[in-house]
């Protein structure tokens, strides 16, 4: 009996494959690159590679005065432009010890909540699209147009509003705007059940998201994850309630911090949807209060050359995607010596290092989309 041994190549051994997703890939929301190490269909290691969209905004702040930096700062998360502006002007106002008129405080709160709904609607529509459901995005853009119309009327901008100013807002509300804004909020609210029925009621969507990409609370704390992604893992923290700014301290009865315990893709989507409902309620409460306010200024008169006193301050806000921080250092000049941004997406996306290993490649898109990030907010 003769035995013949046939040569065995490397294919018979367990070999890993390194796969690059992006930086130009439909599922990465732009120029994000993921470097995956695969064992068959399962991900063994994941590394987010960022920086492809970096534009050096923090360095540009040092060559712009305090009015001009607002234009630069509202662009990193292009879905949350008003909220981005807000943190900058709040930091400068804190440095100046400036009190903002009550009318501006309530109007800022209203516009911040409308901006939050606009942000969330984009993800409520685009996330099902990434999982193969094309219909929800059309409904999402219909509702966005309702709110975009009133935001454009008041500011003149559709994405980059440039409506905040140090000391208040650019100008007062147009005649009849409160009524039109109230009607837009009511119209959007009346149709939000589309996402409950069409998306959450879809068994394919639930099958692709339930129990997938579970983010543990310990990981949330370790990576500084914030916003609806953290609250979907049971981390009950929201600056609007826990360290109130603007008019949120007077809106405690209306503000509801939405949390879930599961920490999976489905829980993150549910948090985003429930938070949108609550933001519409907050917008209504702000509209009621603004209608009761007596006529008054919407901003403070500023000197021709605005200089912040020497010192440092830190302001943070609950942006739609999570906590945004603004560390401002002044040497007494008309430009910041240093303005450091702490953006929500930057921290949130790092959790992919923990989330993706052990999952299937087919679930990678579901997990990635459920983190609801904007690439500009990572690279700033």
Coordinates of C-alpha atoms in Angstrom, one line a residue:
X1 CA 0.0 0.0 0.0
X2 CA 1.5 3.3 -1.1
X3 CA 0.6 6.6 0.6
X4 CA 0.9 9.8 -1.4
X5 CA 1.0 13.2 0.4
X6 CA -0.5 16.0 -1.6
X7 CA 1.1 19.5 -0.9
X8 CA -1.0 21.6 1.4
X9 CA -0.8 25.3 0.8
X10 CA -1.6 28.2 3.1
X11 CA -5.3 28.0 2.2
X12 CA -5.7 25.0 4.5
X13 CA -4.6 27.0 7.4
X14 CA -6.6 29.6 9.3
X15 CA -5.5 32.9 7.7
X16 CA -6.8 36.5 8.5
X17 CA -7.7 39.0 5.9
X18 CA -7.3 42.7 6.3
X19 CA -10.2 44.6 4.7
X20 CA -10.5 48.4 4.3
X21 CA -14.0 49.9 4.4
X22 CA -13.7 53.4 3.0
X23 CA -12.6 56.1 3.1
X24 CA -15.1 56.5 0.3
X25 CA -17.8 54.0 1.1
X26 CA -21.6 54.4 1.1
X27 CA -22.0 53.0 4.6
X28 CA -19.4 55.2 6.3
X29 CA -21.4 58.5 6.1
X30 CA -18.5 60.1 4.2
X31 CA -14.7 59.8 4.5
X32 CA -14.3 57.5 7.4
X33 CA -12.1 54.5 7.0
X34 CA -12.4 51.2 8.9
X35 CA -9.5 48.8 8.9
X36 CA -11.0 45.4 9.7
X37 CA -9.2 42.1 10.4
X38 CA -11.5 39.2 9.3
X39 CA -11.5 35.6 10.1
X40 CA -13.9 34.3 7.5
X41 CA -17.1 36.4 7.9
X42 CA -16.3 37.4 11.5
X43 CA -14.5 40.5 12.5
X44 CA -11.6 39.9 14.8
X45 CA -10.2 43.5 15.1
X46 CA -11.5 46.9 14.0
X47 CA -9.7 50.2 13.8
X48 CA -11.4 53.5 12.8
X49 CA -9.0 55.6 10.8
X50 CA -9.9 59.3 10.9
X51 CA -8.5 62.5 9.6
X52 CA -9.5 62.4 5.9
X53 CA -11.8 65.4 6.4
X54 CA -9.6 67.5 8.8
X55 CA -9.7 71.2 8.0
X56 CA -7.8 72.7 10.9
X57 CA -10.7 74.6 12.4
X58 CA -9.1 74.9 15.8
X59 CA -6.1 76.6 14.4
X60 CA -8.2 78.9 12.2
X61 CA -10.0 80.1 15.3
X62 CA -6.8 81.7 16.4
X63 CA -6.7 84.0 13.4
X64 CA -10.4 85.0 13.6
X65 CA -12.1 87.4 15.9
X66 CA -15.0 86.4 18.2
X67 CA -17.6 87.3 15.6
X68 CA -16.0 85.3 12.8
X69 CA -15.3 82.1 14.8
X70 CA -19.1 81.5 14.9
X71 CA -19.1 80.9 11.2
X72 CA -16.2 78.4 11.5
X73 CA -17.7 76.5 14.5
X74 CA -21.1 75.8 13.1
X75 CA -19.8 73.6 10.3
X76 CA -18.2 70.6 11.9
X77 CA -21.6 68.8 12.5
X78 CA -23.5 70.2 9.5
X79 CA -26.7 68.7 10.8
X80 CA -26.5 70.6 14.1
X81 CA -25.3 74.1 13.0
X82 CA -27.4 76.1 15.4
X83 CA -26.3 74.0 18.4
X84 CA -22.6 74.3 17.3
X85 CA -22.9 78.1 17.3
X86 CA -24.6 78.1 20.6
X87 CA -21.7 76.6 22.5
X88 CA -19.2 79.1 21.2
X89 CA -21.2 82.2 22.0
X90 CA -22.0 80.8 25.5
X91 CA -18.3 80.3 26.2
X92 CA -17.5 83.9 25.1
X93 CA -20.4 85.3 27.1
X94 CA -19.3 83.4 30.1
X95 CA -15.8 84.9 29.7
X96 CA -17.2 88.4 29.4
X97 CA -19.7 87.9 32.3
X98 CA -22.5 88.9 30.0
X99 CA -26.2 88.5 30.7
X100 CA -28.3 87.6 27.7
X101 CA -31.8 89.1 27.3
X102 CA -34.6 86.7 28.4
X103 CA -36.2 86.8 24.9
X104 CA -32.9 85.6 23.4
X105 CA -32.6 82.8 26.0
X106 CA -36.0 81.3 25.2
X107 CA -35.6 81.8 21.4
X108 CA -32.2 80.0 21.6
X109 CA -33.8 77.1 23.5
X110 CA -36.6 76.9 20.9
X111 CA -34.2 76.9 17.9
X112 CA -31.9 74.4 19.6
X113 CA -34.7 71.9 20.0
X114 CA -35.9 72.4 16.4
X115 CA -32.3 71.9 15.3
X116 CA -32.3 68.7 17.4
X117 CA -35.4 67.3 15.6
X118 CA -33.8 68.2 12.2
X119 CA -30.7 66.3 13.1
X120 CA -32.6 63.2 14.4
X121 CA -34.9 63.1 11.3
X122 CA -31.9 62.7 9.1
X123 CA -30.8 59.6 10.9
X124 CA -34.3 58.3 11.4
X125 CA -34.6 58.2 7.6
X126 CA -31.1 57.3 6.6
X127 CA -30.5 54.4 9.1
X128 CA -33.3 52.2 7.6
X129 CA -32.0 53.1 4.2
X130 CA -28.6 51.6 5.1
X131 CA -30.4 48.4 6.0
X132 CA -32.4 48.2 2.8
X133 CA -35.5 50.2 3.5
X134 CA -35.8 53.1 1.2
X135 CA -39.2 54.5 2.1
X136 CA -38.6 56.1 5.5
X137 CA -36.0 58.6 4.1
X138 CA -38.8 60.2 2.0
X139 CA -41.0 60.7 5.0
X140 CA -38.0 62.1 7.0
X141 CA -37.2 64.7 4.3
X142 CA -40.8 65.7 4.1
X143 CA -40.8 66.5 7.9
X144 CA -37.4 68.1 7.6
X145 CA -38.7 70.5 4.9
X146 CA -41.5 71.6 7.3
X147 CA -39.0 72.6 9.9
X148 CA -36.4 73.9 7.5
X149 CA -38.9 76.4 6.1
X150 CA -39.3 78.1 9.5
X151 CA -35.6 77.9 10.3
X152 CA -34.8 79.4 6.9
X153 CA -37.3 82.2 7.4
X154 CA -35.9 83.3 10.7
X155 CA -32.2 83.1 9.8
X156 CA -31.9 83.1 6.0
X157 CA -29.9 79.8 6.0
X158 CA -30.9 76.2 5.4
X159 CA -27.9 74.4 7.0
X160 CA -25.5 77.0 8.4
X161 CA -27.8 79.4 10.1
X162 CA -25.3 82.0 11.5
X163 CA -28.1 83.3 13.7
X164 CA -26.4 83.3 17.1
X165 CA -24.4 86.3 18.2
X166 CA -22.3 87.1 21.3
X167 CA -24.9 88.6 23.5
X168 CA -28.0 87.1 21.9
X169 CA -29.3 86.6 18.4
X170 CA -28.9 88.3 15.1
X171 CA -32.4 89.9 15.0
X172 CA -35.9 89.5 16.4
X173 CA -38.5 87.1 15.1
X174 CA -40.4 88.0 11.9
X175 CA -44.1 89.1 12.3
X176 CA -46.3 86.0 12.5
X177 CA -43.4 83.6 12.7
X178 CA -44.4 82.1 16.1
X179 CA -47.7 81.0 14.5
X180 CA -46.0 79.4 11.5
X181 CA -43.5 77.7 13.7
X182 CA -46.3 76.3 16.0
X183 CA -48.1 75.0 12.9
X184 CA -44.9 73.3 11.6
X185 CA -44.3 71.6 14.9
X186 CA -47.9 70.4 15.0
X187 CA -47.7 69.1 11.5
X188 CA -44.5 67.2 12.1
X189 CA -45.8 65.7 15.3
X190 CA -49.0 64.5 13.7
X191 CA -46.9 62.4 11.2
X192 CA -44.1 61.0 13.4
X193 CA -46.0 57.8 14.0
X194 CA -44.8 56.8 10.5
X195 CA -41.5 55.9 12.0
X196 CA -43.1 53.8 14.8
X197 CA -45.3 51.9 12.3
X198 CA -43.1 51.8 9.2
X199 CA -39.7 51.2 10.8
X200 CA -40.1 49.8 14.4
X201 CA -43.1 47.7 13.2
X202 CA -41.0 46.1 10.5
X203 CA -39.8 42.6 11.4
X204 CA -36.9 42.7 9.1
X205 CA -35.6 46.0 10.7
X206 CA -36.0 44.5 14.2
X207 CA -34.3 41.3 13.1
X208 CA -31.3 43.2 11.8
X209 CA -31.0 45.5 14.9
X210 CA -32.2 43.6 18.1
X211 CA -29.3 42.2 20.1
X212 CA -26.8 43.5 17.5
X213 CA -23.9 45.8 18.6
X214 CA -24.6 45.8 22.3
X215 CA -22.6 48.6 24.0
X216 CA -22.0 48.0 27.7
X217 CA -22.3 51.0 30.2
X218 CA -18.7 50.4 31.2
X219 CA -17.6 50.9 27.6
X220 CA -19.7 54.1 27.5
X221 CA -17.8 55.5 30.4
X222 CA -14.4 54.3 29.3
X223 CA -14.6 56.0 25.9
X224 CA -16.6 59.1 26.9
X225 CA -19.6 58.2 24.7
X226 CA -22.5 60.6 25.2
X227 CA -25.9 61.5 23.8
X228 CA -28.6 59.1 22.7
X229 CA -26.0 56.3 22.1
X230 CA -25.0 56.4 25.8
X231 CA -28.6 56.7 27.1
X232 CA -29.5 53.6 25.0
X233 CA -27.1 51.7 27.2
X234 CA -28.7 52.9 30.4
X235 CA -26.3 55.8 31.1
X236 CA -28.9 58.3 32.4
X237 CA -27.1 61.6 31.8
X238 CA -28.3 64.7 29.9
X239 CA -26.8 68.2 30.5
X240 CA -30.2 69.8 29.8
X241 CA -31.4 68.3 33.1
X242 CA -28.2 67.6 35.1
X243 CA -26.5 71.0 34.5
X244 CA -29.2 73.2 33.0
X245 CA -28.3 76.0 30.6
X246 CA -30.5 78.4 28.5
X247 CA -34.1 77.9 29.7
X248 CA -33.9 74.2 30.4
X249 CA -34.0 74.7 34.1
X250 CA -37.6 76.0 33.7
X251 CA -38.6 73.2 31.4
X252 CA -38.0 70.3 33.8
X253 CA -41.7 69.3 33.7
X254 CA -41.6 68.9 29.9
X255 CA -38.0 67.6 29.5
X256 CA -37.9 63.8 29.5
X257 CA -34.5 62.0 29.4
X258 CA -35.1 58.9 27.2
X259 CA -33.1 55.8 28.2
X260 CA -33.0 52.1 27.4
X261 CA -31.2 49.2 29.0
X262 CA -30.5 46.9 26.0
X263 CA -27.7 49.0 24.5
X264 CA -28.2 47.5 21.0
X265 CA -28.8 49.0 17.6
X266 CA -32.6 48.9 18.1
X267 CA -32.4 50.7 21.5
X268 CA -30.3 53.5 20.0
X269 CA -32.9 54.0 17.2
X270 CA -35.7 54.0 19.8
X271 CA -33.9 56.6 21.9
X272 CA -33.5 58.8 18.9
X273 CA -37.1 58.6 17.9
X274 CA -38.4 59.1 21.5
X275 CA -36.1 62.1 21.9
X276 CA -37.5 63.6 18.7
X277 CA -41.0 63.4 20.2
X278 CA -39.8 65.1 23.4
X279 CA -38.0 67.9 21.5
X280 CA -41.2 68.8 19.7
X281 CA -42.9 69.1 23.1
X282 CA -40.1 71.3 24.4
X283 CA -40.5 73.5 21.2
X284 CA -44.2 73.9 22.0
X285 CA -43.4 74.9 25.6
X286 CA -40.8 77.5 24.3
X287 CA -43.3 78.9 21.8
X288 CA -45.9 79.3 24.6
X289 CA -43.4 81.1 26.8
X290 CA -42.1 83.4 24.1
X291 CA -45.7 84.5 23.2
X292 CA -46.1 85.6 26.9
X293 CA -42.9 87.6 27.1
X294 CA -43.2 91.4 26.9
X295 CA -41.5 93.2 24.0
X296 CA -37.8 93.6 24.6
X297 CA -34.3 93.3 23.1
X298 CA -33.1 90.1 21.5
X299 CA -29.3 90.9 21.9
X300 CA -26.8 93.1 23.7
X301 CA -25.1 96.1 22.2
X302 CA -21.4 95.2 21.7
X303 CA -18.3 97.4 21.2
X304 CA -17.0 97.7 17.7
X305 CA -13.9 95.6 18.6
X306 CA -14.9 92.8 21.0
X307 CA -12.1 91.5 23.3
X308 CA -12.5 88.9 25.9
X309 CA -10.6 89.4 29.2
X310 CA -7.5 87.2 29.9
X311 CA -8.4 83.9 31.3
X312 CA -9.9 80.5 30.5
X313 CA -13.4 79.0 30.6
X314 CA -15.2 75.8 29.5
X315 CA -18.7 75.6 28.2
X316 CA -20.5 72.5 27.2
X317 CA -23.9 71.8 25.7
X318 CA -26.1 68.7 25.0
X319 CA -25.9 68.7 21.2
X320 CA -28.1 66.4 19.2
X321 CA -25.3 63.8 18.9
X322 CA -24.0 64.1 22.4
X323 CA -21.9 66.4 24.6
X324 CA -20.0 69.2 22.9
X325 CA -17.4 71.0 24.9
X326 CA -15.6 74.4 24.2
X327 CA -12.4 75.2 26.1
X328 CA -11.6 78.9 25.5
X329 CA -8.3 80.5 26.4
X330 CA -8.0 84.3 26.0
X331 CA -4.9 86.6 26.3
X332 CA -7.1 89.7 26.2
X333 CA -7.0 90.1 22.4
X334 CA -9.8 90.2 19.9
X335 CA -9.0 86.6 18.8
X336 CA -9.0 83.5 21.0
X337 CA -5.5 82.3 22.0
X338 CA -6.9 78.8 21.9
X339 CA -10.4 77.3 21.3
X340 CA -10.5 73.5 21.7
X341 CA -13.6 71.6 20.6
X342 CA -14.7 68.4 22.3
X343 CA -17.1 67.0 19.7
X344 CA -19.6 64.1 20.4
X345 CA -18.9 62.0 17.3
X346 CA -15.1 61.9 18.0
X347 CA -15.6 60.0 21.2
X348 CA -18.6 58.0 20.1
X349 CA -16.9 56.5 17.0
X350 CA -14.0 55.2 19.1
X351 CA -16.4 52.7 20.6
X352 CA -16.3 50.7 17.3
X353 CA -13.0 49.2 18.6
X354 CA -15.1 47.4 21.2
X355 CA -18.4 47.0 19.3
X356 CA -17.2 45.4 16.0
X357 CA -14.9 42.5 17.1
X358 CA -16.8 39.2 17.3
X359 CA -19.6 40.4 15.0
X360 CA -20.3 39.4 11.4
X361 CA -19.4 41.6 8.5
X362 CA -23.1 41.6 7.6
X363 CA -23.9 43.4 10.9
X364 CA -21.1 45.9 10.5
X365 CA -23.3 48.4 8.5
X366 CA -26.1 48.1 11.1
X367 CA -23.7 48.8 14.0
X368 CA -21.9 51.6 12.2
X369 CA -25.1 53.4 11.2
X370 CA -26.6 53.1 14.7
X371 CA -23.8 55.3 16.1
X372 CA -25.4 58.3 14.3
X373 CA -22.2 60.3 13.7
X374 CA -21.1 63.0 11.3
X375 CA -17.6 62.7 9.9
X376 CA -17.0 66.4 10.1
X377 CA -17.8 66.2 13.8
X378 CA -15.0 63.6 14.1
X379 CA -12.3 65.5 12.2
X380 CA -13.4 69.1 12.8

